[in-house]
């Protein structure tokens, strides 16, 4: 789903916004814009504080918070988060609770229906009593701080300009008190967007019967261990023999659901219905197909400082405000009662720091991407589901959704032991498939699709966040990681003693396959067989990890973790183009400097491009000098993708246009419109393999009946079509083409930034466009979807480099700014620096923080407390 879908879905109706247009000038010029701006100097009373808390903000509005005890520290964090980002927090909790319709009216109903079906809020509430007592105290203190802000501001218009605009349609909106479950529900959204292999499993099921099985297999090639190294080598980590049974790369793929059942019209209807339902879920993080992240750590022997260096830039969806909020949380006296001296990137709405460093250790995250979801094709009959030859009653619950201005809407959520029936929510599906054949015989049942997902099992991920924040050794770091259930991440570690490490945490299902050596979870499973059920989770002790590996550095960029078949994690890794490029650059350096770490984050070289360009330059264009003029751009291209006017930029523009047209000509003639090739790393590996298969059926364009093009003709057509496309869009002279003129980022507000909102209102909240270098499967990963155009739809959400020799020499940058208030100085003040791959100083010691401080706010206990 594109990053503007949410904006379209929750956009205020045009009729209601006409009234807003009449007052836009007044809003911009006077009171309404500035009313929500935070107080950042002087003193403010905050109920519940036991002692005064100091908040020092630098010239980018980044707060460093100092308190005498942990409860005061997190109460102050809640207050400060709310000062800068409350509307974003309120929006997120309405989305994650399935209550968006209360905030925006009927346009939020479809989103609410799917979230209620998944039950994120119910899971969050079930998690709370499982957490450590200290974690529950921190969550409550944070909620108290948010509520102190809500009480102080009083009315929604004093909390965000968005409420003024939305108030034209949704009258008398009231802000509710914040609760610990509101924070935990946000972790469900994080886990949902970062789950692995969900898209691929459902896509394969929908293609079955439409595309031959051999062709489907070509779209999902095995990981190229021979060219792109995994995270850990055999000498870094060697699993024991007691791991759960799994598949080796390239193993056979079983038909866990017989083909005639998987391709039956009723089954296909159920798959499509499930996909339509899940597309209603807003990508709050914005992870989609092809998105990844970069992180690497360099040990002391390879570091110019003599201590480890750690870099991270998670690639997530784009928008404004950005995903992260920079903050420092400092106990004035660090000890057992107040163990925090940490700073980094947090989520507004959740206490603690998610990625960053404390006084002793630093850590980073990239998505591990394990297969933690399975779709089950279920056979239903009159309110029952089939299982091992018998029928059992479906579990049912009713959910009432309050819709502002339209009354209540009630849905019935039905579940099997595998999970909720996603296909239930789509209207008119209940009769689908009743006459579909099963194993060649008439079928009196209806098909449905249920979802098993680890995120629907209550867990203790919140404990892990606080554990990472206070860890001072690798042992404590791993102990914290044990609780990191979802989303499973590659955790990198470095400490000031000179050690580096890696840990793969998370709840990873163990599946039992009926076919020895087969890949589990490749197709939706037969829900009517208990043998398809998960058999538990991979024990933490069997998850990959490493400590001070001999190589002296570790790279995690979503590639395969190890070449070992155990434990089974997934078959669908990122294919390693980014990770191998990072490894190649690090291996060239005798000593890696902090500056070199930052330069590598901005690298725009395409690791895949030489493979394709070699073939493109061999294409005979005959007498087509018009296309040959563009083809010549590729002859001396250095495979970089920069902005600005240069030979490299012109070549990059043409190459990427050719790539887009190659996707259209090779794959999209046979794929459904909503499953078109996006051009990410999966498709690069697929093309790499298909170049050695000139007779593959994919090289025949099915839209030209009676003609079999073949590989050479498809390549020629891609070159020709790209030349015509850029001539029309950019200009006739290829030397004047610029990649940055095509590859731009528009920062769009999630609610009020979409095309269906009047332009005058969009101007209040949106920013851009900004020309960006890079692309998918490139280290500077400013991604675009080849099926949609060249516009950037995901990017590095932040960048950081931690210098463990001197934490005050660390650097960081956010994608937009720390403020969520339109027109505030810190709403978009980091965009230009981020776009240029530049960073800011990241002070940690109190001396350095005070030297950088611009504002000082003291939060005081209320009188009488």
XYZ file of N, CA and C in Angstrom, residues 16 61 108 116 120 126 189 214 246 265 365 390 563 569-570 651 679 761 803 848:
60
model
N -16.749 19.457 4.086
C -16.400 20.000 5.390
C -15.182 20.902 5.310
N 15.814 21.295 18.936
C 14.693 20.934 19.789
C 14.792 19.553 20.390
N -12.641 6.211 8.363
C -11.744 5.319 9.088
C -12.312 3.941 9.350
N -9.688 -4.363 14.404
C -10.504 -5.084 15.388
C -10.469 -6.584 15.114
N -5.365 -6.058 17.887
C -4.130 -5.522 18.450
C -4.309 -5.035 19.886
N -3.588 -7.782 27.161
C -3.193 -9.059 27.741
C -1.705 -9.091 28.087
N 1.732 -2.320 16.042
C 1.889 -1.710 14.719
C 3.317 -1.885 14.221
N 6.442 -23.772 -12.109
C 7.859 -23.550 -12.393
C 8.172 -22.061 -12.530
N 14.532 -28.240 9.482
C 14.322 -27.109 8.586
C 14.670 -27.500 7.169
N -11.835 -21.775 -7.317
C -12.338 -20.396 -7.297
C -12.629 -19.892 -5.897
N 19.468 -1.811 15.184
C 18.496 -2.796 14.748
C 18.324 -2.727 13.241
N -13.427 -33.747 11.439
C -14.576 -33.368 12.255
C -14.788 -31.860 12.150
N 24.284 -19.500 6.663
C 24.024 -20.484 5.609
C 23.472 -21.779 6.187
N 14.531 -19.885 9.725
C 14.039 -18.534 9.979
C 13.097 -18.069 8.877
N 13.526 -18.216 7.632
C 12.689 -17.837 6.495
C 13.361 -18.300 5.218
N 23.162 8.823 -16.692
C 23.148 7.377 -16.894
C 22.219 6.694 -15.900
N 10.380 -3.981 -8.559
C 11.765 -3.706 -8.941
C 12.764 -3.792 -7.821
N -5.019 23.246 2.340
C -4.820 22.551 3.604
C -3.552 21.705 3.536
N 30.426 6.527 18.283
C 31.866 6.398 18.509
C 32.068 5.980 19.958
N 28.745 18.225 27.702
C 28.519 18.475 26.282
C 27.068 18.860 26.009
